[in-house]
Coordinates of C-alpha atoms in Angstrom, one line a residue:
M1 CA 23.6 -59.8 -66.9
D2 CA 23.6 -63.1 -64.6
M3 CA 25.2 -62.1 -60.9
S4 CA 23.4 -63.1 -58.1
V5 CA 22.8 -60.9 -55.0
F6 CA 25.3 -63.3 -53.0
D7 CA 28.4 -62.7 -55.5
L8 CA 27.7 -59.0 -54.3
F9 CA 27.3 -59.9 -50.6
K10 CA 29.7 -63.0 -49.5
I11 CA 30.2 -63.7 -46.1
G12 CA 34.1 -64.0 -45.6
I13 CA 37.1 -62.3 -42.8
G14 CA 38.9 -59.2 -43.3
P15 CA 40.6 -57.0 -43.7
S16 CA 40.0 -57.4 -47.6
S17 CA 37.9 -58.5 -51.0
S18 CA 40.5 -58.3 -52.9
H19 CA 43.6 -59.2 -51.3
T20 CA 42.5 -61.4 -48.8
V21 CA 39.2 -63.1 -50.2
G22 CA 40.2 -63.3 -53.6
P23 CA 43.7 -64.6 -53.1
M24 CA 42.1 -67.2 -50.6
V25 CA 39.6 -68.3 -52.7
A26 CA 42.0 -68.4 -55.8
A27 CA 44.9 -70.3 -54.2
R28 CA 42.6 -73.4 -52.8
R29 CA 40.6 -73.0 -56.8
F30 CA 44.3 -73.4 -57.8
L31 CA 44.5 -76.8 -56.0
V32 CA 41.3 -78.4 -56.9
D33 CA 42.0 -77.2 -60.4
C34 CA 45.1 -79.4 -60.5
G35 CA 43.6 -82.4 -60.2
P36 CA 45.7 -85.7 -58.2
L37 CA 47.6 -83.9 -55.2
E38 CA 49.4 -87.0 -54.4
D39 CA 52.1 -86.5 -56.6
V40 CA 53.0 -82.7 -55.9
V41 CA 56.2 -82.0 -54.1
S42 CA 56.2 -78.8 -53.7
V43 CA 53.9 -75.3 -53.9
E44 CA 54.8 -71.7 -54.8
A45 CA 53.1 -68.7 -55.3
S46 CA 54.2 -65.4 -56.1
L47 CA 51.8 -62.0 -55.8
Y48 CA 52.6 -59.1 -58.1
G49 CA 51.5 -55.3 -58.3
S50 CA 49.1 -54.1 -55.7
L51 CA 48.6 -57.7 -54.6
A52 CA 52.6 -57.2 -53.8
L53 CA 52.8 -53.8 -52.8
T54 CA 50.2 -53.5 -50.1
G55 CA 49.8 -57.8 -49.4
V56 CA 51.2 -58.1 -45.6
G57 CA 49.5 -55.1 -44.5
H58 CA 46.1 -56.5 -46.4
A59 CA 46.7 -60.2 -45.0
T60 CA 47.4 -61.5 -48.2
D61 CA 50.3 -63.4 -47.1
K62 CA 48.2 -65.3 -44.5
A63 CA 45.1 -66.1 -47.4
V64 CA 47.4 -67.5 -49.7
I65 CA 48.2 -70.3 -47.6
L66 CA 44.9 -70.6 -45.9
G67 CA 43.6 -71.0 -49.4
L68 CA 46.2 -74.0 -50.0
M69 CA 45.6 -75.2 -46.8
G70 CA 41.6 -76.0 -48.1
E71 CA 40.2 -73.0 -46.4
T72 CA 37.3 -70.7 -47.8
P73 CA 36.4 -67.0 -46.6
Q74 CA 33.3 -68.7 -45.1
G75 CA 34.2 -71.6 -43.4
V76 CA 37.6 -70.8 -41.5
D77 CA 37.0 -69.9 -38.2
P78 CA 38.6 -66.3 -37.7
T79 CA 40.1 -66.7 -34.1
R80 CA 42.1 -69.8 -35.0
V81 CA 43.8 -68.3 -38.1
D82 CA 47.0 -67.1 -36.5
A83 CA 47.1 -70.2 -34.6
M84 CA 47.2 -72.4 -37.7
L85 CA 49.4 -70.9 -39.6
A86 CA 51.7 -70.6 -37.1
A87 CA 51.6 -74.4 -36.3
A88 CA 52.5 -75.0 -40.3
E89 CA 55.2 -72.3 -40.0
E90 CA 57.0 -74.2 -37.4
A91 CA 56.1 -77.7 -38.8
G92 CA 57.9 -75.9 -42.2
E93 CA 55.1 -77.7 -44.3
L94 CA 51.3 -77.6 -45.6
A95 CA 48.7 -79.9 -45.9
L96 CA 47.6 -78.8 -49.0
L97 CA 43.4 -78.8 -49.2
G98 CA 44.0 -80.3 -45.7
H99 CA 45.3 -83.4 -46.7
H100 CA 48.9 -83.7 -48.6
K101 CA 51.9 -82.5 -46.9
V102 CA 54.5 -80.8 -48.6
P103 CA 57.8 -78.5 -47.3
F104 CA 57.1 -75.2 -46.9
K105 CA 58.3 -71.9 -45.8
M106 CA 57.0 -68.6 -45.9
A107 CA 60.3 -67.2 -46.9
T108 CA 60.7 -68.8 -50.2
G109 CA 57.2 -70.2 -51.3
L110 CA 55.4 -66.6 -51.2
L111 CA 57.5 -64.2 -53.0
F112 CA 56.4 -60.5 -53.5
H113 CA 57.4 -59.0 -57.1
K114 CA 56.2 -55.3 -55.7
T115 CA 58.1 -53.7 -59.0
E116 CA 55.6 -55.8 -61.6
S117 CA 52.5 -55.9 -62.5
L118 CA 50.8 -58.6 -64.6
P119 CA 48.3 -57.9 -67.5
E120 CA 45.0 -57.9 -67.0
H121 CA 44.8 -56.1 -63.7
P122 CA 47.1 -54.6 -60.5
N123 CA 46.0 -57.4 -58.2
G124 CA 47.2 -60.8 -59.9
M125 CA 48.9 -63.8 -58.5
C126 CA 50.9 -66.8 -60.4
F127 CA 50.8 -70.0 -58.2
T128 CA 52.8 -73.4 -59.4
V129 CA 53.0 -76.9 -58.0
K130 CA 56.1 -79.5 -58.9
R131 CA 55.2 -83.2 -59.1
A132 CA 57.6 -85.7 -58.6
N133 CA 58.7 -86.5 -61.9
G134 CA 59.4 -83.0 -62.3
S135 CA 56.7 -81.5 -64.5
T136 CA 54.6 -78.2 -63.3
V137 CA 51.9 -76.6 -63.4
S138 CA 51.2 -72.9 -63.1
K139 CA 48.0 -71.2 -63.3
V140 CA 47.5 -67.2 -63.2
Y141 CA 44.5 -65.2 -61.4
Y142 CA 43.4 -61.8 -60.9
S143 CA 41.5 -60.8 -58.0
V144 CA 38.6 -58.6 -59.2
G145 CA 37.8 -56.7 -56.6
G146 CA 34.8 -57.6 -54.0
G147 CA 36.3 -61.1 -53.5
F148 CA 35.5 -62.2 -57.5
I149 CA 38.4 -64.1 -59.1
R150 CA 39.2 -64.7 -62.5
E151 CA 41.8 -67.1 -64.1
Q152 CA 44.0 -65.3 -66.7
G153 CA 42.7 -65.5 -69.9
E154 CA 39.4 -66.0 -69.0
G155 CA 36.3 -63.4 -69.8
Q156 CA 34.2 -61.0 -66.8
E157 CA 33.6 -63.3 -64.0
T158 CA 29.5 -64.0 -63.6
S159 CA 27.5 -66.7 -61.6
A160 CA 26.7 -70.1 -63.5
R161 CA 22.9 -69.2 -63.9
P162 CA 21.8 -69.2 -67.9
A163 CA 21.5 -65.3 -68.9
S164 CA 19.1 -66.2 -71.5
A165 CA 16.6 -67.9 -68.3
I166 CA 16.7 -64.1 -66.4
P167 CA 13.1 -62.4 -66.8
Y168 CA 14.5 -58.8 -66.2
R169 CA 17.8 -59.2 -68.0
F170 CA 19.8 -55.8 -68.1
D171 CA 23.9 -54.2 -68.3
T172 CA 22.2 -50.6 -67.3
M173 CA 19.8 -48.9 -65.2
A174 CA 18.0 -47.4 -68.0
Q175 CA 17.1 -50.6 -69.2
L176 CA 16.0 -51.5 -65.2
L177 CA 14.2 -48.6 -65.4
E178 CA 12.5 -49.8 -69.0
H179 CA 11.9 -52.8 -67.4
G180 CA 9.9 -51.5 -64.6
K181 CA 8.3 -49.3 -67.0
A182 CA 6.9 -52.1 -68.9
S183 CA 6.1 -54.4 -66.2
G184 CA 4.9 -52.5 -63.5
L185 CA 7.6 -53.9 -61.3
T186 CA 9.5 -52.3 -58.7
I187 CA 13.8 -52.9 -58.8
P188 CA 13.8 -55.3 -56.1
Q189 CA 10.4 -57.2 -57.4
M190 CA 12.8 -57.7 -60.6
L191 CA 15.7 -59.1 -59.1
R192 CA 13.9 -61.5 -57.0
A193 CA 12.2 -62.9 -60.3
N194 CA 16.0 -62.9 -61.5
E195 CA 17.0 -65.0 -58.7
C196 CA 13.8 -67.0 -58.4
V197 CA 15.4 -68.4 -62.0
K198 CA 17.9 -70.4 -60.3
I199 CA 16.8 -70.7 -56.6
S200 CA 13.4 -70.3 -54.6
N201 CA 11.6 -67.7 -53.1
E202 CA 11.7 -69.8 -49.8
E203 CA 16.0 -69.9 -50.2
L204 CA 16.1 -66.3 -51.4
D205 CA 14.7 -65.1 -48.1
A206 CA 17.1 -67.5 -45.9
G207 CA 20.0 -66.6 -48.1
V208 CA 19.4 -62.8 -47.8
D209 CA 18.1 -63.1 -43.6
R210 CA 21.6 -64.5 -43.2
I211 CA 23.6 -61.7 -45.0
W212 CA 21.7 -59.9 -42.6
Q213 CA 22.6 -61.7 -39.3
V214 CA 25.8 -61.4 -40.3
M215 CA 26.4 -58.1 -40.6
R216 CA 24.0 -57.4 -37.0
D217 CA 26.4 -59.9 -35.4
C218 CA 29.7 -57.8 -36.9
I219 CA 28.5 -54.5 -35.6
A220 CA 27.0 -55.6 -32.1
H221 CA 30.5 -57.6 -31.9
G222 CA 32.4 -54.3 -32.9
L223 CA 30.4 -52.1 -30.6
D224 CA 31.7 -54.4 -27.6
T225 CA 35.0 -54.5 -28.6
S226 CA 38.2 -52.0 -27.4
G227 CA 41.8 -52.7 -28.1
Q228 CA 44.4 -52.1 -30.7
L229 CA 44.0 -53.3 -34.0
P230 CA 47.0 -55.3 -35.4
G231 CA 49.7 -54.2 -37.8
G232 CA 52.0 -51.8 -36.2
L233 CA 50.0 -48.5 -36.4
H234 CA 48.6 -49.2 -32.8
V235 CA 45.6 -47.5 -33.9
K236 CA 42.7 -47.7 -30.9
R237 CA 39.6 -49.7 -31.1
R238 CA 36.9 -46.3 -31.0
A239 CA 33.6 -47.4 -32.1
A240 CA 32.9 -49.3 -28.4
N241 CA 33.9 -46.9 -26.7
L242 CA 32.2 -43.9 -28.3
W243 CA 29.2 -46.5 -28.2
R244 CA 29.3 -46.5 -24.3
Q245 CA 29.5 -42.9 -24.4
A246 CA 26.1 -42.4 -26.7
N247 CA 24.4 -44.5 -24.5
D248 CA 25.1 -43.4 -21.0
P249 CA 23.3 -40.6 -19.7
K250 CA 26.0 -39.6 -17.4
A251 CA 28.3 -39.0 -20.3
L252 CA 25.3 -37.1 -22.7
N253 CA 24.9 -34.7 -19.7
N254 CA 28.7 -33.6 -19.5
H255 CA 28.9 -33.4 -23.1
A256 CA 27.5 -29.5 -24.0
N257 CA 28.8 -29.6 -26.8
D258 CA 27.6 -32.3 -28.6
L259 CA 25.7 -32.0 -32.0
P260 CA 21.8 -32.8 -31.6
H261 CA 22.5 -35.7 -34.5
D262 CA 22.0 -38.6 -32.1
A263 CA 20.9 -40.7 -34.4
L264 CA 23.5 -40.3 -37.5
H265 CA 26.4 -40.5 -34.7
Q266 CA 25.1 -44.1 -34.5
V267 CA 25.0 -44.8 -37.7
S268 CA 28.8 -43.5 -38.1
L269 CA 29.4 -45.8 -35.4
Y270 CA 27.6 -49.1 -36.6
A271 CA 30.0 -48.3 -40.2
M272 CA 33.0 -47.8 -37.8
A273 CA 32.3 -51.2 -35.7
V274 CA 32.0 -53.1 -38.9
N275 CA 35.3 -51.9 -40.4
E276 CA 37.2 -52.1 -36.8
E277 CA 36.4 -55.7 -37.1
N278 CA 37.3 -55.8 -40.8
A279 CA 40.7 -54.8 -39.7
A280 CA 40.9 -57.0 -37.0
G281 CA 40.8 -60.0 -39.4
G282 CA 36.9 -60.4 -38.5
R283 CA 33.5 -61.8 -40.0
V284 CA 32.2 -59.8 -42.2
V285 CA 29.7 -59.3 -45.6
T286 CA 31.5 -57.8 -48.9
A287 CA 29.1 -55.2 -49.1
P288 CA 30.5 -54.9 -52.1
T289 CA 34.0 -55.1 -50.8
N290 CA 35.4 -56.1 -47.3
G291 CA 37.1 -52.2 -47.0
A292 CA 33.7 -50.8 -47.8
A293 CA 31.8 -53.4 -45.5
G294 CA 30.3 -50.9 -43.1
I295 CA 28.4 -48.4 -45.1
I296 CA 25.0 -51.0 -45.7
P297 CA 25.1 -52.8 -42.3
A298 CA 24.9 -49.2 -40.7
V299 CA 22.4 -47.8 -42.7
L300 CA 20.1 -51.3 -42.8
R301 CA 20.4 -50.9 -38.8
Y302 CA 19.5 -47.3 -39.0
Y303 CA 16.5 -48.6 -41.4
A304 CA 15.7 -51.4 -39.0
E305 CA 15.6 -49.5 -35.7
D306 CA 15.4 -45.3 -36.7
C307 CA 12.5 -45.1 -39.4
H308 CA 9.9 -47.5 -37.7
P309 CA 8.9 -50.2 -40.4
S310 CA 5.8 -51.5 -40.5
D311 CA 7.6 -54.7 -41.8
P312 CA 11.0 -54.7 -41.4
V313 CA 11.9 -58.2 -42.7
T314 CA 10.2 -57.5 -45.9
G315 CA 12.0 -53.9 -46.2
V316 CA 15.5 -55.3 -45.2
R317 CA 14.8 -57.6 -48.4
N318 CA 14.1 -54.9 -50.4
F319 CA 16.7 -53.4 -49.1
L320 CA 19.7 -55.7 -49.7
L321 CA 18.3 -56.9 -53.2
T322 CA 17.8 -53.4 -54.7
A323 CA 21.5 -52.1 -52.9
A324 CA 22.6 -55.8 -54.8
A325 CA 21.2 -54.5 -58.5
I326 CA 23.0 -50.9 -58.0
G327 CA 26.0 -53.1 -57.3
M328 CA 26.1 -55.1 -60.0
L329 CA 25.7 -52.0 -62.4
C330 CA 29.0 -50.8 -61.3
K331 CA 31.2 -53.9 -61.4
R332 CA 29.4 -54.3 -64.8
N333 CA 30.0 -50.9 -66.5
A334 CA 33.1 -49.5 -64.1
S335 CA 34.9 -51.7 -61.3
I336 CA 34.6 -52.2 -57.4
S337 CA 38.3 -52.7 -57.1
G338 CA 40.3 -50.2 -55.0
A339 CA 43.3 -51.1 -57.3
E340 CA 42.3 -50.7 -60.2
I341 CA 39.6 -47.5 -59.8
G342 CA 40.5 -46.2 -56.6
C343 CA 38.4 -46.0 -53.3
Q344 CA 35.3 -44.3 -55.3
G345 CA 34.5 -48.0 -56.3
E346 CA 34.6 -49.2 -52.6
V347 CA 33.5 -46.2 -50.3
G348 CA 31.6 -44.6 -53.4
V349 CA 30.0 -47.9 -55.1
A350 CA 28.7 -48.9 -50.9
C351 CA 27.1 -45.4 -50.3
A352 CA 25.2 -45.6 -53.0
M353 CA 24.0 -49.2 -52.6
A354 CA 22.8 -48.3 -49.5
A355 CA 21.2 -45.0 -50.4
A356 CA 19.2 -47.0 -53.3
G357 CA 18.7 -49.6 -50.5
L358 CA 17.2 -47.3 -48.0
V359 CA 14.8 -45.5 -50.8
A360 CA 13.8 -49.3 -51.4
A361 CA 12.9 -50.3 -48.5
L362 CA 11.0 -46.8 -47.1
G363 CA 8.5 -47.7 -50.8
G364 CA 10.4 -45.1 -52.8
S365 CA 9.8 -45.4 -56.6
N366 CA 12.4 -46.9 -59.3
Q367 CA 13.2 -43.2 -60.6
Q368 CA 14.0 -42.1 -56.9
I369 CA 16.1 -44.9 -56.2
E370 CA 18.3 -44.6 -59.2
N371 CA 18.1 -40.7 -58.1
A372 CA 20.0 -42.1 -54.9
A373 CA 22.3 -44.4 -56.2
E374 CA 23.4 -41.5 -58.4
I375 CA 23.5 -39.2 -55.9
G376 CA 25.9 -41.7 -53.3
I377 CA 28.5 -41.8 -56.1
E378 CA 28.7 -38.6 -57.7
H379 CA 29.7 -37.5 -54.6
H380 CA 32.2 -39.6 -54.1
L381 CA 33.7 -39.2 -57.3
G382 CA 38.3 -38.8 -57.6
M383 CA 39.1 -40.4 -54.0
T384 CA 41.7 -42.4 -53.9
C385 CA 42.6 -45.7 -52.4
D386 CA 45.9 -44.5 -50.0
P387 CA 46.1 -46.5 -46.6
I388 CA 48.5 -45.7 -44.6
G389 CA 50.6 -48.7 -44.1
G390 CA 49.1 -50.9 -46.9
L391 CA 46.5 -52.0 -43.5
V392 CA 42.7 -51.4 -43.9
Q393 CA 42.4 -48.7 -40.7
I394 CA 43.1 -45.0 -42.0
P395 CA 41.4 -43.5 -43.7
C396 CA 39.5 -46.9 -44.3
I397 CA 37.5 -47.1 -41.4
E398 CA 36.4 -43.3 -41.1
R399 CA 35.3 -43.3 -44.7
N400 CA 33.0 -45.7 -44.1
G401 CA 31.4 -44.1 -41.1
M402 CA 31.2 -40.8 -43.4
G403 CA 29.9 -43.3 -46.7
A404 CA 27.1 -44.5 -44.2
V405 CA 25.8 -41.3 -43.2
K406 CA 26.2 -40.0 -47.0
A407 CA 23.8 -43.0 -48.0
I408 CA 21.2 -41.4 -45.4
T409 CA 21.6 -37.9 -47.0
A410 CA 21.5 -38.7 -50.3
A411 CA 18.3 -41.1 -50.0
S412 CA 16.8 -38.3 -48.4
L413 CA 17.5 -35.7 -51.0
A414 CA 16.1 -38.1 -53.6
L415 CA 13.2 -39.2 -51.4
K416 CA 11.8 -35.6 -51.2
G417 CA 11.8 -35.1 -54.8
D418 CA 9.9 -37.1 -57.9
G419 CA 12.9 -39.0 -59.2
T420 CA 13.6 -36.6 -61.7
H421 CA 17.4 -35.7 -62.1
F422 CA 19.6 -34.0 -64.4
V423 CA 22.4 -37.0 -64.5
S424 CA 21.6 -40.5 -64.9
L425 CA 23.1 -43.5 -63.2
D426 CA 24.7 -44.9 -66.3
E427 CA 26.7 -41.4 -66.8
V428 CA 27.8 -41.6 -63.5
I429 CA 29.3 -44.9 -63.4
E430 CA 31.0 -44.4 -66.4
T431 CA 32.3 -41.0 -65.1
M432 CA 33.7 -43.5 -62.5
R433 CA 35.2 -45.6 -65.0
Q434 CA 36.4 -43.0 -66.5
T435 CA 38.2 -41.1 -63.7
G436 CA 39.5 -44.3 -62.3
A437 CA 41.3 -44.8 -66.1
D438 CA 43.3 -41.7 -65.4
M439 CA 44.3 -41.5 -61.7
Q440 CA 47.9 -42.3 -61.3
A441 CA 48.5 -46.5 -59.7
K442 CA 50.2 -44.2 -56.7
Y443 CA 46.7 -43.9 -55.6
K444 CA 44.7 -46.6 -55.8
E445 CA 45.6 -49.4 -53.6
T446 CA 49.6 -49.1 -53.9
S447 CA 50.3 -47.3 -50.6
L448 CA 52.9 -45.3 -52.7
G449 CA 50.7 -41.7 -52.6
G450 CA 48.4 -39.3 -51.0
L451 CA 48.1 -40.2 -47.4
A452 CA 50.0 -43.6 -47.2
I453 CA 53.2 -40.9 -48.2
H454 CA 52.5 -37.9 -46.9
V455 CA 52.0 -39.2 -43.3
I456 CA 54.6 -41.2 -43.0
T457 CA 56.9 -39.0 -44.4
V458 CA 55.3 -36.8 -41.6
N459 CA 55.9 -38.6 -38.7
H460 CA 59.5 -39.8 -39.9
A461 CA 60.4 -36.3 -39.7
A462 CA 59.3 -35.0 -36.7
C463 CA 61.4 -38.1 -35.2

């Protein structure tokens, strides 16, 4: 496997890695691959399957237009998105890749095919440009989770690093454990060696530190921002108010029925703060997706502040390298796309990544790391992806809080054992894949089943 830690952890914007980040990347890539744009007279984008069904709630429409304008998830300013889109719609034209202007109105240039799916993945999209001579160029792309995309007919997406050069190549956890036995290295040490085939140690550390900084900033902004989330459900942001209560001595004294679990309560608030930021279209890190972006930052902050590490910088780096290894295995052998296998592939995988990372940061063995990851996924098996209104809000935000707490529990269980366990990580990942394949499409990010239908039906009945 030649995936990189920076393939799993991408800096982008909310609310969805598969519905926002991926389509933005695909739209921009399409125009770049088209070559010269001077003779292009029109552009059209068609969305299929899950992208069409929940695209508006997930800001896919906005993402596609931004991508056509040349914006990138890591470079676009979240505070300017609405103004940029409004100006383009008012003008009735887009500046393709920021330069060549063509007529464009969202109502006619962006098509939603809600009853059709393309063959290779539920998140399919097709882009077409027409040139002045009447010829057209069309390409189909798939957003396959975590911000990863692939063009129709491409194999599994990977980084550009030559596979043969990687010293500890692994496609399963069993292979990674064997490498560890033979070399005497820990999982983060082996991941570091793999990464340093392509970049230096200093570059790797700077990149990982940057990821952690963006995660910390996201938590901080979420814990300081109140108000209402966009989208029409009128969901209030709760993390900031709950955080103030948690740190107000007067409020603490007035809550006689509060449970004595301040550290875990704060962890859940960290995770919720991140996912409220994500739901508001803010700056987040896919970890491994946007819908599950709060779990790893929350557990990392718990490690840095509550576990009192002697070397937190090294611990954080080991955490993220180890978490990436688990994410790679899940992506390689199952999926991290809610549209493909449900929320078990998002919150479940993020929980496993965080649990394994925490064990590694605390000095656990490779076997204990595997055990923690396996526990994290096992207790999310079968979790559906059923966002109400197609928005990454209910139940997504709270699921991140719960997933973060589960990750700490999984790490604690693993560290208290000797690394032996009955179910292997490879077995539970394969179980997750099969469970996702058996899951009905209405429970996989289409908002056609589960809470997405039941809650709306009940609310309408009450009116």
